XYZ file of C-alpha atoms in Angstrom:
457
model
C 15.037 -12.148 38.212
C 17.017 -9.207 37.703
C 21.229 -9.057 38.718
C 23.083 -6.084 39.660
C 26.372 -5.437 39.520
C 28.760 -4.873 42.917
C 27.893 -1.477 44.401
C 25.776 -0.788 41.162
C 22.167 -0.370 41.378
C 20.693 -0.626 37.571
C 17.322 -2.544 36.493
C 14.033 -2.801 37.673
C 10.031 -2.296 36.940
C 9.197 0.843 34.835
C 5.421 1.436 35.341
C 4.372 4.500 34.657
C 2.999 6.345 31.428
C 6.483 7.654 29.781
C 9.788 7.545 31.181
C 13.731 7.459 30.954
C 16.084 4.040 30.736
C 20.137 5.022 30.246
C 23.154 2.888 31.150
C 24.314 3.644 34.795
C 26.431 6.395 35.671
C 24.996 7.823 32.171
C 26.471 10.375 30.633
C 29.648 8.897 32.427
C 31.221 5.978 31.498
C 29.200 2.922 32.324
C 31.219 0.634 34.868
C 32.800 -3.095 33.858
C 30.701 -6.309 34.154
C 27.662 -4.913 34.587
C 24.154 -6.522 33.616
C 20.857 -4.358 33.888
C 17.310 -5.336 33.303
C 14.199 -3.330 32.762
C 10.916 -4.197 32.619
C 8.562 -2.078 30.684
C 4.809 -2.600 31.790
C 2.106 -0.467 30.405
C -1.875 -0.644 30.750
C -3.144 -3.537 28.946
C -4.354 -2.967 25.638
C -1.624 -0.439 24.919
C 1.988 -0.635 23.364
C 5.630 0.248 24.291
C 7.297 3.196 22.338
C 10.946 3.027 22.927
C 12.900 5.762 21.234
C 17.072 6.403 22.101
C 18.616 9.607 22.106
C 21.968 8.383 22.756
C 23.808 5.208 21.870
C 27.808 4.683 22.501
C 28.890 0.727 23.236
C 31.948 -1.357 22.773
C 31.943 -2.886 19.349
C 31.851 -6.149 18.052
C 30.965 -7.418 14.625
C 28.639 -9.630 16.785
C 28.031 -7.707 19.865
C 29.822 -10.497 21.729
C 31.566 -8.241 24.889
C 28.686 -5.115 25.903
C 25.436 -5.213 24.193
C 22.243 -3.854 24.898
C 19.167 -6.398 23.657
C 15.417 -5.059 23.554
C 12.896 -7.966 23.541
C 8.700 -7.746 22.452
C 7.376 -8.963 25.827
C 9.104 -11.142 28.599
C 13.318 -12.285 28.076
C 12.838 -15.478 28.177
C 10.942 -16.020 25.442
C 13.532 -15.292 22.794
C 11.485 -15.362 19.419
C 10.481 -11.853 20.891
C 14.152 -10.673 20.734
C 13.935 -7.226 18.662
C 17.661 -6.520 18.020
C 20.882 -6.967 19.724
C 23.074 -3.503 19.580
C 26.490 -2.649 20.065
C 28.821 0.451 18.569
C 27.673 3.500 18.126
C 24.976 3.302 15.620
C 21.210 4.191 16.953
C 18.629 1.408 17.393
C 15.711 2.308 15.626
C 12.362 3.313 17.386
C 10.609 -0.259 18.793
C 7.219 -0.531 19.402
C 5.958 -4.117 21.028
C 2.650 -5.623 20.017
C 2.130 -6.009 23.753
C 2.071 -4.259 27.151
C 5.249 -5.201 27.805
C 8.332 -4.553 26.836
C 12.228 -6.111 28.389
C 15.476 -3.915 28.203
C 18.931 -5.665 28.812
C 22.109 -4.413 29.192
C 25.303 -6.243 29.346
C 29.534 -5.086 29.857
C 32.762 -7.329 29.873
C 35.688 -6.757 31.928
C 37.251 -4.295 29.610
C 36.261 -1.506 27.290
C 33.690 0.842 28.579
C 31.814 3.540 26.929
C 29.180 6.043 27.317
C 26.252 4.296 27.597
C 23.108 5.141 26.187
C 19.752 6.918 26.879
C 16.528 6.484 25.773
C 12.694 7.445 26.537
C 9.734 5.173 26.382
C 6.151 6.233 26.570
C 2.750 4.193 26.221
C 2.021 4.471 23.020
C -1.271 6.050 21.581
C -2.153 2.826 19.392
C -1.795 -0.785 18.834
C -1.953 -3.642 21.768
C -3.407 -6.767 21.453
C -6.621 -8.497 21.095
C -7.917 -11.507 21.998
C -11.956 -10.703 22.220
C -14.020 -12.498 20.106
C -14.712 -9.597 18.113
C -13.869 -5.873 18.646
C -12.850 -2.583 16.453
C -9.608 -1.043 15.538
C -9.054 2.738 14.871
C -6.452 4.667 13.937
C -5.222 7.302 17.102
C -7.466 10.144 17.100
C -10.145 8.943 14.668
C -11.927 10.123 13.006
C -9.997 13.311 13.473
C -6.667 13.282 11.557
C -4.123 10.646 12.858
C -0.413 12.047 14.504
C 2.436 12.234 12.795
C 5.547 9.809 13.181
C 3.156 7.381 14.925
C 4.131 3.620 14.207
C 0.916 1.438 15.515
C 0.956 -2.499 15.524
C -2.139 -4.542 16.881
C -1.877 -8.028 17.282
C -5.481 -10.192 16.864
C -5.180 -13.590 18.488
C -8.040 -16.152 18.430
C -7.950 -19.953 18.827
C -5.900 -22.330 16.458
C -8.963 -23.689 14.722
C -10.516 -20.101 13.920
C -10.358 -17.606 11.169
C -10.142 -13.545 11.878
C -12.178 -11.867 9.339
C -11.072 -7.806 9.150
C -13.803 -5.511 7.490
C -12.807 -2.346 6.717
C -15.601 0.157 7.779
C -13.518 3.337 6.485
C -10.138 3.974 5.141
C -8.185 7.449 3.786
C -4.259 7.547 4.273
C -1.942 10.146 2.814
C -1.712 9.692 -1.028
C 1.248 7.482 -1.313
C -0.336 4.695 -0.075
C -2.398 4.227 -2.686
C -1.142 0.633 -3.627
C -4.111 -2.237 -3.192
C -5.111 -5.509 -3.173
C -8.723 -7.364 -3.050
C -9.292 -10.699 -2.540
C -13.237 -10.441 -1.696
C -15.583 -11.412 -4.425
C -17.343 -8.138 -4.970
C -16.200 -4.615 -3.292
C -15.272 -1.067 -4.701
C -13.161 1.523 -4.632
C -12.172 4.794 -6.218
C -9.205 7.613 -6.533
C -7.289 8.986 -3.548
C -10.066 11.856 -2.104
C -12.429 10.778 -4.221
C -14.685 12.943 -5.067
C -12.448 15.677 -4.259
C -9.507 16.072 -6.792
C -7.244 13.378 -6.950
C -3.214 14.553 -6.108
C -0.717 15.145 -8.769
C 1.923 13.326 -9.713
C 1.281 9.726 -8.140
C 0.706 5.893 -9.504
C -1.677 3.860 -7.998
C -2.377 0.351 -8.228
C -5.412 -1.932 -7.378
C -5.059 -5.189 -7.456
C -8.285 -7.807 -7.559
C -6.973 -11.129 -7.280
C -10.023 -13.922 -6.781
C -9.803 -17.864 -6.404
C -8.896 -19.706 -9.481
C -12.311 -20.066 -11.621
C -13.833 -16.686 -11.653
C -13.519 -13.913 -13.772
C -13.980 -9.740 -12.551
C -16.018 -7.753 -13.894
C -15.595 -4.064 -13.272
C -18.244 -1.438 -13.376
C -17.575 2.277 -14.038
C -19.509 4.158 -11.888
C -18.033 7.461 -12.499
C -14.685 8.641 -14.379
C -13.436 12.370 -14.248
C -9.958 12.562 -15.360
C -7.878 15.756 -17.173
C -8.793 15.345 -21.200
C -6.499 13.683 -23.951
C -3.897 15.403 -25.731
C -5.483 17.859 -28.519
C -2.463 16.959 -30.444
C -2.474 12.953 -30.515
C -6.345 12.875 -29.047
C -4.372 10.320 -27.177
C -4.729 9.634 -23.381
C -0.818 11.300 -22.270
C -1.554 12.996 -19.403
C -3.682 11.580 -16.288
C -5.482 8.549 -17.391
C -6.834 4.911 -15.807
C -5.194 1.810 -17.364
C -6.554 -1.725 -16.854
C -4.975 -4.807 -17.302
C -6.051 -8.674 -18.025
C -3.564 -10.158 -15.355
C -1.867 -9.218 -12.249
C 1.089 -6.866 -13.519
C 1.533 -4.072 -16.500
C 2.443 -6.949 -18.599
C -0.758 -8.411 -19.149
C -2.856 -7.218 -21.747
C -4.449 -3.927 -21.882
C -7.957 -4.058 -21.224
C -8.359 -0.153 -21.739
C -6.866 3.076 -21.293
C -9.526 5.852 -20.627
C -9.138 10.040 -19.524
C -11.833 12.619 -19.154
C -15.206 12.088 -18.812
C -16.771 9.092 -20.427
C -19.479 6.313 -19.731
C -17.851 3.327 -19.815
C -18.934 -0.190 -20.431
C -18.247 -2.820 -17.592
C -15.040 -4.846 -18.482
C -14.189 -8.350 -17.939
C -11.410 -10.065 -17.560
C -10.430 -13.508 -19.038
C -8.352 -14.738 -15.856
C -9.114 -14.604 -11.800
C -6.636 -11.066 -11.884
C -7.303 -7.367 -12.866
C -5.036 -5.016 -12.157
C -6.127 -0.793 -12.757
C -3.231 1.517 -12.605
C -4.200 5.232 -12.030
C -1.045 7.428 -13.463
C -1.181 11.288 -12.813
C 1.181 14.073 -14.335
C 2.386 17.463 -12.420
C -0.374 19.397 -13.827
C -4.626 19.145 -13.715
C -6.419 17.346 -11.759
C -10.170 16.755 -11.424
C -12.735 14.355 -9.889
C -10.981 11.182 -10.562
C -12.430 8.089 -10.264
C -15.128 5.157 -8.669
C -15.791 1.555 -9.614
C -17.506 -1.336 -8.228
C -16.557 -5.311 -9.021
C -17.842 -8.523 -8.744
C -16.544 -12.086 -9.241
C -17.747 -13.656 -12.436
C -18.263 -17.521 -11.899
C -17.444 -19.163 -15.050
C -20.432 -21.680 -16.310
C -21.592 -23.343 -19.250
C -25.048 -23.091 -19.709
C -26.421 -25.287 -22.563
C -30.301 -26.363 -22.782
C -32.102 -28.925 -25.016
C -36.419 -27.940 -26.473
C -37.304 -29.788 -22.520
C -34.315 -28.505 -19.912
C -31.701 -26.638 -18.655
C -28.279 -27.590 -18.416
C -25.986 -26.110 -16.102
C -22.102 -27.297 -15.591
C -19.794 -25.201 -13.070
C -16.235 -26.048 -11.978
C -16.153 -27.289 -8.188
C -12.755 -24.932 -7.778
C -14.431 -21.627 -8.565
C -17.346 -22.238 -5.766
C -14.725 -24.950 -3.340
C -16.160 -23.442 0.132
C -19.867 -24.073 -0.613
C -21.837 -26.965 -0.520
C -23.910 -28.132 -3.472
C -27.483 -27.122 -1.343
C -26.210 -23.160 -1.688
C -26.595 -23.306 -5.704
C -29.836 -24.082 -7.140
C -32.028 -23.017 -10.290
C -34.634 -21.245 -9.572
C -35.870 -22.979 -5.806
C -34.287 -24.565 -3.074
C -35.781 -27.675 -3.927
C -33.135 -27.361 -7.278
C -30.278 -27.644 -6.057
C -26.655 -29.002 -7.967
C -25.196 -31.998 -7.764
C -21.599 -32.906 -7.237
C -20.568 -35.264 -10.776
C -16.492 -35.490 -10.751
C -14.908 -31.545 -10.601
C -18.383 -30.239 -11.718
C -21.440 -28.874 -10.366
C -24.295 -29.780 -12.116
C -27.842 -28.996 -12.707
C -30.192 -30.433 -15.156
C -33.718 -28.989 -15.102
C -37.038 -30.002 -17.318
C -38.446 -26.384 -18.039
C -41.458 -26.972 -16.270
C -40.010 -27.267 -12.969
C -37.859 -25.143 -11.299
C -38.933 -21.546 -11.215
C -38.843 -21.610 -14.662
C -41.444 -19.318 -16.956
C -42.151 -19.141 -20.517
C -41.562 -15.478 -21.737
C -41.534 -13.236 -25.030
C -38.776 -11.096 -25.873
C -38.296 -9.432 -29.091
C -41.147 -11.373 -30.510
C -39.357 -14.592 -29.518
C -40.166 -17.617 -27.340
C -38.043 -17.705 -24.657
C -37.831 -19.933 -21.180
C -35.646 -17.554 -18.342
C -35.074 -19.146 -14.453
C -32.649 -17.613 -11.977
C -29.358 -19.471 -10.698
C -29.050 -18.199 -7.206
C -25.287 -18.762 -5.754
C -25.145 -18.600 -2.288
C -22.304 -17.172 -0.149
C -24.239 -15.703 2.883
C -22.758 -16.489 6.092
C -24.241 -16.180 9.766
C -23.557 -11.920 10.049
C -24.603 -11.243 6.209
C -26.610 -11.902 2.969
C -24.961 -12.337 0.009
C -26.804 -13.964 -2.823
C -25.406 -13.735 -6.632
C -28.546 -13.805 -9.467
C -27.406 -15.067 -13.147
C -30.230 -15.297 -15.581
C -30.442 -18.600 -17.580
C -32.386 -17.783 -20.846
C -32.818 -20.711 -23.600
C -34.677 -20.202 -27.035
C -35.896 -23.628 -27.420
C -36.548 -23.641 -30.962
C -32.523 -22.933 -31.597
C -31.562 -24.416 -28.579
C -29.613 -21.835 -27.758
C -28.855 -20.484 -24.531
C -27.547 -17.774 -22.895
C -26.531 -16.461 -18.973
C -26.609 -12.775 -17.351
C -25.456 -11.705 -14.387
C -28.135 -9.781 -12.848
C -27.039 -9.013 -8.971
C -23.949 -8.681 -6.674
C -22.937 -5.231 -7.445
C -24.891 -2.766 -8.217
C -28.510 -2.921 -6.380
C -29.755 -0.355 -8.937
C -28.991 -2.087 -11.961
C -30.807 -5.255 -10.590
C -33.983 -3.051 -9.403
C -33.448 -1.332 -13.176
C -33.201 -5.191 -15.079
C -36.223 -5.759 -12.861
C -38.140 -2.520 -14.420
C -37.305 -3.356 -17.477
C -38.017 -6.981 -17.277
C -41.477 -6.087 -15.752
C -42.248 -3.184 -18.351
C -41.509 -5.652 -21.241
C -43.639 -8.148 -20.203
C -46.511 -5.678 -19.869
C -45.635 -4.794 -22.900
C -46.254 -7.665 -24.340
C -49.143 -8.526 -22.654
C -50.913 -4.593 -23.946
C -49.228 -5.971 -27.272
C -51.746 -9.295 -27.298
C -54.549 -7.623 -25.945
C -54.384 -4.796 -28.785
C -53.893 -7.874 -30.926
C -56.891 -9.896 -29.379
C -58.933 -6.905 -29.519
C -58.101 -6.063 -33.421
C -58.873 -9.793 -33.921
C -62.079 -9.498 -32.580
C -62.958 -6.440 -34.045
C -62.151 -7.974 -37.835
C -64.234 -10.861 -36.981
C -67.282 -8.439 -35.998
C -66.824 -6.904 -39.060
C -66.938 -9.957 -41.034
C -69.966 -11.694 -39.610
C -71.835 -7.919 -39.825
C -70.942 -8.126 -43.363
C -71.888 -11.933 -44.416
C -75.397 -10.915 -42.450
C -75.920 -7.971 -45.015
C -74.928 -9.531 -47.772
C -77.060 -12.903 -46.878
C -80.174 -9.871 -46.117
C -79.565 -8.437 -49.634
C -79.822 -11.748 -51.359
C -82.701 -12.843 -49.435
C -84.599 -9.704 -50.981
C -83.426 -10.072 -54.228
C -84.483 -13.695 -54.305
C -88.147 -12.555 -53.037
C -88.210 -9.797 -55.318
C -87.589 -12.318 -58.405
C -90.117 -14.850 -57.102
C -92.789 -12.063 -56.944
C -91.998 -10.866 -60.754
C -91.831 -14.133 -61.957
């Protein structure tokens, strides 16, 4: 419904790409009691980019007497209500999360002003979704995006579902470089990685995972401007990590120019890596990878494994998606624990020999694939019977080439030590040739001597 005023003709249905709104009889003064409404539609899918030029009401701490209010979608629903405006101050540029956008103007019986005067266009991003799935780019992609563009998309799906966002590409002028992951593996690396990294900024990354894991953080490549040659100190650009979620954790590290680093780990469920960068050099920068480290205690007897995990660090799976070795091994559910205890003979388990030691290894397999995608984490579970001591690795979730590499290696030791009992089994046999050859000689030479004496005799 919209009302006019006496003689007054104000209000109405804007339709059309980009247009004007203003107060009527703008630039004039706008006439007394006086209410205007304008409805906004654009195509659907698209946004409303309102942007004033002019602004002149009455004033009122409260915006009581003439006001202009600007709403994100139909009036009546008034937790869309943007802003209420009065004076002479300049609403700021609104853009709705729908198609639709309402403009209302009101004036008393007594004060008038100028008015105001504004443009709206459809904007070039943002709407609202309510597909079951679908993609989001940035205007232009993946050409560089327009400047002073302000883009909101709204995702809407049932009350009972969960949105999942993946992030298929992502590069934003350099001070945005402030991050957070939740996800229990991903990476990420210096702003333009691998081109040089800008001067002068701070950058933080944030990995925050449920309560029950620990991160650990692999350095896949670091290229930073060198230490000071006077305090062979790290001054200038360097990466800092921290055991927490702030700089006032403990320091983990605090590494500049080239070096192969170690993987870290932290000792909570938050790692925070600050990149700091001074007015002068720059180089390569930096790229890691993480995963989620699912805190266990591993113990094992001279017959079994036995495998404890917390129920918090693993909550959303069921028992079925963590087993030893097979399927058929999966953990049970005992009080706030996951458990599995496994005679050595079952459960994938093998008897192996590493660095001339006895040794039984199986694989815990953790599963969090869901219906779109795989994702299986591999610890190896290693005991050493004789000590009863045992030990877990994490061998997968990462880094595919360090799994295929532990798999190499793994392989190439076991053949070794298979060509290392062969050679053995072979010398054995040789020495034992050797022996009977000799006893045979000897028993030949005192089978003639004992003839030889009979015949004398």
């Amino acid at each position: 419904m919209f009302v006019f005023s006496v003689g007054i003709k104000c209000g109405g249905v804007l339709s059309a790409p980009h247009g004007n709104v203003s107060s009527p009889n703008f630039p004039g003064l706008y006439p007394y009691d006086t209410d205007c409404m304008w409805l906004i539609v654009v195509t659907e899918g698209s946004s409303v980019l309102l942007t004033f030029h002019h602004f002149d009401l009455e004033y009122h701490d409260n915006c009581e007497f003439d006001y202009l209010m600007i709403y994100n979608g139909i009036s009546e629903d008034q937790g869309n209500l943007l802003g209420k405006f009065c004076g002479t101050s300049f609403p700021p540029p609104f853009t709705s999360s729908w198609n639709i956008m309402t403009v209302i103007f009101h004036s008393d019986n007594h004060v008038a002003s100028q008015g105001f005067s504004a443009v709206y266009q459809k904007d070039v991003c943002g709407g609202v979704f309510t597909g079951l799935s679908g993609s989001i780019t940035s205007p232009d992609y993946p050409e560089n995006y327009p400047n002073n563009a302000e883009c909101r998309w709204v995702i809407q799906a049932t009350s009972n579902s969960v949105i999942k966002l993946i992030f298929v590409d992502f590069q934003m002028e350099n001070s945005a470089c402030q991050e957070v992951y939740t996800a229990i593996k991903g990476n990420f690396s210096s702003p333009q990685y691998p081109n040089y990294y800008p001067n002068n900024i701070k950058c933080h990354w944030a990995i925050q995972l449920p309560p029950g894991y620990r991160i650990k953080v692999f350095f896949l490549d670091l290229d930073l401007e060198g230490r000071n040659s006077l305090t062979d100190g790290c001054d200038y650009d360097h990466l800092a990590a921290f055991d927490g979620g702030t700089e006032k954790a403990s320091l983990l590290g605090k590494w500049c120019g080239r070096e192969m680093l170690s993987p870290i780990i932290s000792s909570r469920n938050k790692l925070l890596l600050v990149l700091h960068t001074d007015r002068n050099t720059a180089n390569r920068g930096f790229s890691v990878a993480y995963i989620g480290v699912v805190l266990m205690n591993v113990s094992c007897t001279r017959t079994e494994f036995q495998i404890q995990i917390p129920t918090q660090s693993l909550a959303p799976l069921e028992r079925n998606k963590i087993y030893l070795g097979i399927p058929s091994c999966p953990a049970q559910v005992v009080g706030l624990n996951f458990r599995i205890h496994a005679r050595f003979e079952t459960c994938g388990t093998e008897p192996q020999k590493r660095n001339n030691t006895s040794v039984i290894v199986s694989i815990l397999y953790i599963d969090f694939s869901d219906g779109n995608q795989e994702d299986i984490h591999q610890y190896e579970v290693q005991c050493e019977p004789k000590r009863k001591e045992a030990s877990v690795t994490l061998l997968s979730g990462s880094d595919p080439y360090r799994l295929n590499q532990h798999a190499e290696n793994l392989v190439e030791s076991q053949q070794q030590d298979m060509e290392a009992a062969e050679v053995y089994e072979s010398k054995g046999q040789d020495t034992s040739d050797i022996v009977f050859i000799s006893i045979c000689i000897l028993a030949g030479v005192l089978m003639i001597i004992a003839i030889v004496g009979l015949v004398l005799l």
